[in-house]
PDB file of C-alpha atoms in Angstrom:
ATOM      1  CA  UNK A 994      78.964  44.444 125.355  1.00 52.00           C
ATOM      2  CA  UNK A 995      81.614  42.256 126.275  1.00 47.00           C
ATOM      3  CA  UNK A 996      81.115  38.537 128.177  1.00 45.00           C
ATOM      4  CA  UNK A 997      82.681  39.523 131.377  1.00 54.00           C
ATOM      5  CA  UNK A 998      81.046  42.751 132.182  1.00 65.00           C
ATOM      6  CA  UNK A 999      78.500  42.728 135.081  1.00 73.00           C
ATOM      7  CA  UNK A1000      75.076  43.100 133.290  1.00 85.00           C
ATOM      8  CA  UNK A1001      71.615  44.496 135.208  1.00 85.00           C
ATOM      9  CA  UNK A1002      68.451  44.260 134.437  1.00 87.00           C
ATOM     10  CA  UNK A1003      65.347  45.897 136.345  1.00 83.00           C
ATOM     11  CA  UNK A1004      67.220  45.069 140.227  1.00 85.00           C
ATOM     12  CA  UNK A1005      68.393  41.653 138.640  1.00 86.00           C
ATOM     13  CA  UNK A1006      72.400  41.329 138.218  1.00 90.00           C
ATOM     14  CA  UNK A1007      73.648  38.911 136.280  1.00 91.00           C
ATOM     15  CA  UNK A1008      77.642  37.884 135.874  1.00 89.00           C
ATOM     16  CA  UNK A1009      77.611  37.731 132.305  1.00 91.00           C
ATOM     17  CA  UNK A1010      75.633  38.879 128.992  1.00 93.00           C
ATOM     18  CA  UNK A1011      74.753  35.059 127.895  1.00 93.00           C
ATOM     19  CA  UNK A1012      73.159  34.761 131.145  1.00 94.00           C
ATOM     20  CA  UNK A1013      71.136  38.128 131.640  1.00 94.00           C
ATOM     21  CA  UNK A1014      70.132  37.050 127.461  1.00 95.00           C
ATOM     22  CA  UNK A1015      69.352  33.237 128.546  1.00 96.00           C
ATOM     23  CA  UNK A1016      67.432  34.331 131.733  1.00 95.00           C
ATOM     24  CA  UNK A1017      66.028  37.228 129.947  1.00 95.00           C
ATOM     25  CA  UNK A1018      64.065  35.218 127.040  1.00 97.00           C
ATOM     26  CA  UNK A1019      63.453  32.564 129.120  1.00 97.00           C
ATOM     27  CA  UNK A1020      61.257  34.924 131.297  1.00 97.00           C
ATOM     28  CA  UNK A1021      59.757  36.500 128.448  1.00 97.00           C
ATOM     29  CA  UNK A1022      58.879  32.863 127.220  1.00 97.00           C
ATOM     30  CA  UNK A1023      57.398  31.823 130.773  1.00 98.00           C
ATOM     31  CA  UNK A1024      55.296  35.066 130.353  1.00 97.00           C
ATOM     32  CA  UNK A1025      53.607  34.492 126.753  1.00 97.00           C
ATOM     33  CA  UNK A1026      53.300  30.595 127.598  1.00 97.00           C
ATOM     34  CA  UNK A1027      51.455  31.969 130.513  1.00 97.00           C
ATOM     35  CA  UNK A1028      49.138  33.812 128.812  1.00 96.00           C
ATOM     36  CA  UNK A1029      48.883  31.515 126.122  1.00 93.00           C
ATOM     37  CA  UNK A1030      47.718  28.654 128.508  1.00 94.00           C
ATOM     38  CA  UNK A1031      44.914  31.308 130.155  1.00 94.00           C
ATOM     39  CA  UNK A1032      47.488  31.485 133.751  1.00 96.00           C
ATOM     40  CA  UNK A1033      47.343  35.249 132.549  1.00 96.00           C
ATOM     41  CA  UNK A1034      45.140  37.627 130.998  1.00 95.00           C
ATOM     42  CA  UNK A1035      45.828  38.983 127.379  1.00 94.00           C
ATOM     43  CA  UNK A1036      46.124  41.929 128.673  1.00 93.00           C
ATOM     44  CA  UNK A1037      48.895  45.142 127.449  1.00 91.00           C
ATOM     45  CA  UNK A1038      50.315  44.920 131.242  1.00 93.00           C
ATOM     46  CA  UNK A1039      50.516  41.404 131.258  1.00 95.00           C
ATOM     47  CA  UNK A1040      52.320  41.468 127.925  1.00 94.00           C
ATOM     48  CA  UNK A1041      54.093  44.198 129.092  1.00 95.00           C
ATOM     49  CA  UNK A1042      56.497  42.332 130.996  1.00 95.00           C
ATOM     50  CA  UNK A1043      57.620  40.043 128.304  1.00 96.00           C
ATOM     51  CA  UNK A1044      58.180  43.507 126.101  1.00 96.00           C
ATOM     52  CA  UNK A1045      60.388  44.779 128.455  1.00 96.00           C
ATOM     53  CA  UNK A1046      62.479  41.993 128.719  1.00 95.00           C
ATOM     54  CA  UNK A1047      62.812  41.978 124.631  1.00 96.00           C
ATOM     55  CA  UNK A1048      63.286  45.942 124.555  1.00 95.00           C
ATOM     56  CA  UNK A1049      66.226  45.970 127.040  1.00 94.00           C
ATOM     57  CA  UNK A1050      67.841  43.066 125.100  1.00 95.00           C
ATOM     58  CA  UNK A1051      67.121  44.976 121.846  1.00 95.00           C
ATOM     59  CA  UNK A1052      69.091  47.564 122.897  1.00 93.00           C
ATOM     60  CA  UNK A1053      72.054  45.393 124.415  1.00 92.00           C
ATOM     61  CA  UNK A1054      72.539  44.181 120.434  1.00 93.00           C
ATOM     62  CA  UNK A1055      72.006  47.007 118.814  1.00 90.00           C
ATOM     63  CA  UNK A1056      72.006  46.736 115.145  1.00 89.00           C
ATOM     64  CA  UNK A1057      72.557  43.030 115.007  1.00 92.00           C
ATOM     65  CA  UNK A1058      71.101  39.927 116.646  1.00 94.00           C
ATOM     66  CA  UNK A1059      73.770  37.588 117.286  1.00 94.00           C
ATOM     67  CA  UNK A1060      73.349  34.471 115.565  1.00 95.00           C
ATOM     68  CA  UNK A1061      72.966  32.192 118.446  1.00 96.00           C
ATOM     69  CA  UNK A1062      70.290  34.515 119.892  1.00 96.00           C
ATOM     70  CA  UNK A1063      68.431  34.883 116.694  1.00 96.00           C
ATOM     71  CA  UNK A1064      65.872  32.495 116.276  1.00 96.00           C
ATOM     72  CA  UNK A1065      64.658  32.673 119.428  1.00 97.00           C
ATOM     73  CA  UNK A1066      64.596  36.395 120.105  1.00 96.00           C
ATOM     74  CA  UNK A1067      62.730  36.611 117.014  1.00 96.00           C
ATOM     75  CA  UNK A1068      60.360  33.950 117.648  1.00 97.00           C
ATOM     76  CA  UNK A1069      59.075  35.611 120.887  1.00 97.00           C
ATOM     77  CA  UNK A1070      58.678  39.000 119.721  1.00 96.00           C
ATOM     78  CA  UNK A1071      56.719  36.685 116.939  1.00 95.00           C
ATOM     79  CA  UNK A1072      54.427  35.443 119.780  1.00 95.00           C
ATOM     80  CA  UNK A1073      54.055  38.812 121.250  1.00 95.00           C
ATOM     81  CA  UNK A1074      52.694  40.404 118.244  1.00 92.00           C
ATOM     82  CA  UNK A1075      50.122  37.324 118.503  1.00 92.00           C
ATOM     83  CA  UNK A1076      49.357  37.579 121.232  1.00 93.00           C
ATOM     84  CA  UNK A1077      48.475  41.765 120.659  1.00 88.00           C
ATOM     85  CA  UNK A1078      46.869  40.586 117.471  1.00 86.00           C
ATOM     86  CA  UNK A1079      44.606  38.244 119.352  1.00 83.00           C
ATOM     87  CA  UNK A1080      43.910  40.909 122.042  1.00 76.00           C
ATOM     88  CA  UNK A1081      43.251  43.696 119.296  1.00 70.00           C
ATOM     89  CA  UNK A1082      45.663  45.897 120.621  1.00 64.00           C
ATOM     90  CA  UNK A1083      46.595  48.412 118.246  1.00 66.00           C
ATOM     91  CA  UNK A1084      49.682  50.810 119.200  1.00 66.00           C
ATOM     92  CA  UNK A1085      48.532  54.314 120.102  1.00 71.00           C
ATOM     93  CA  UNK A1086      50.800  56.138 117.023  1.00 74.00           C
ATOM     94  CA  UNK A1087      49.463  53.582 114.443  1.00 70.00           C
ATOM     95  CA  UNK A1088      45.551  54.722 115.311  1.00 71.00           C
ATOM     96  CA  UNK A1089      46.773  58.221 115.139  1.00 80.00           C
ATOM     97  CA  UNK A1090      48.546  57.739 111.860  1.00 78.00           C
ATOM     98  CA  UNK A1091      45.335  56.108 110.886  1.00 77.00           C
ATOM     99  CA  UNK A1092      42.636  58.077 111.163  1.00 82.00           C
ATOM    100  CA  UNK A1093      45.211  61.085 110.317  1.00 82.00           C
ATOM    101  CA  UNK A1094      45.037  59.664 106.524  1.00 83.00           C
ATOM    102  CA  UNK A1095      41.469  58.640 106.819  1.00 82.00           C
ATOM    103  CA  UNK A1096      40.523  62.139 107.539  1.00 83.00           C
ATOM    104  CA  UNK A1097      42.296  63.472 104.788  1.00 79.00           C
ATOM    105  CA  UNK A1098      40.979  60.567 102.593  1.00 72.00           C
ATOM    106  CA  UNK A1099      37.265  61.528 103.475  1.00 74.00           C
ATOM    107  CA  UNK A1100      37.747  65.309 103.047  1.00 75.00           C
ATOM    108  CA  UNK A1101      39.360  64.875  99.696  1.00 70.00           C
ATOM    109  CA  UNK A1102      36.279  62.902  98.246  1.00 60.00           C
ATOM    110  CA  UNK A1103      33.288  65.693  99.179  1.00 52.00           C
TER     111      UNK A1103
END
């Protein structure tokens, strides 16, 4: 994605990729610091937000993180999986995967 395409987001426009990135993470930030300081529930909608924000910009770099973008994009989807951690939120296909091997486990031993 080039600099000086128009870039959208949700019904936001924004006049450039550094800025839809910078406003982006910064609202995913507000979000987690939010729910970090008890302004929002741990809950998966609340944290919902801030994934959708870090989805949408996954896909905008595809296969590589720029370098300037880096260590922040990876610190908040850090703080997200913390803050799902904290919550015990476990992704739907992960529990399925799960207890798909533990069932096979347990039949296997009788």
């Amino acid at each position: 994605m080039s600099g000086e395409e128009i870039c959208r987001f949700d019904s936001q426009e924004f006049s450039c990729f550094h800025s839809m990135v910078e406003a982006l993470m910064h609202e995913a930030n507000e979000q987690i610091e939010r729910i970090d300081v008890g302004d929002k529930k741990n809950t998966d909608s609340e944290r919902m937000y801030a994934r959708w924000r870090l989805q949408h910009l996954q896909q905008c770099f595809g296969e590589c993180v720029p370098d300037v973008y880096r260590s922040t994009y990876n610190s908040l989807w850090s703080q997200l999986y913390r803050l799902e951690h904290q919550a015990g939120y476990r992704n739907p296909y992960v529990v399925y995967l799960l207890e798909k091997v533990l069932c096979q486990a347990s039949s296997r031993v009788v």
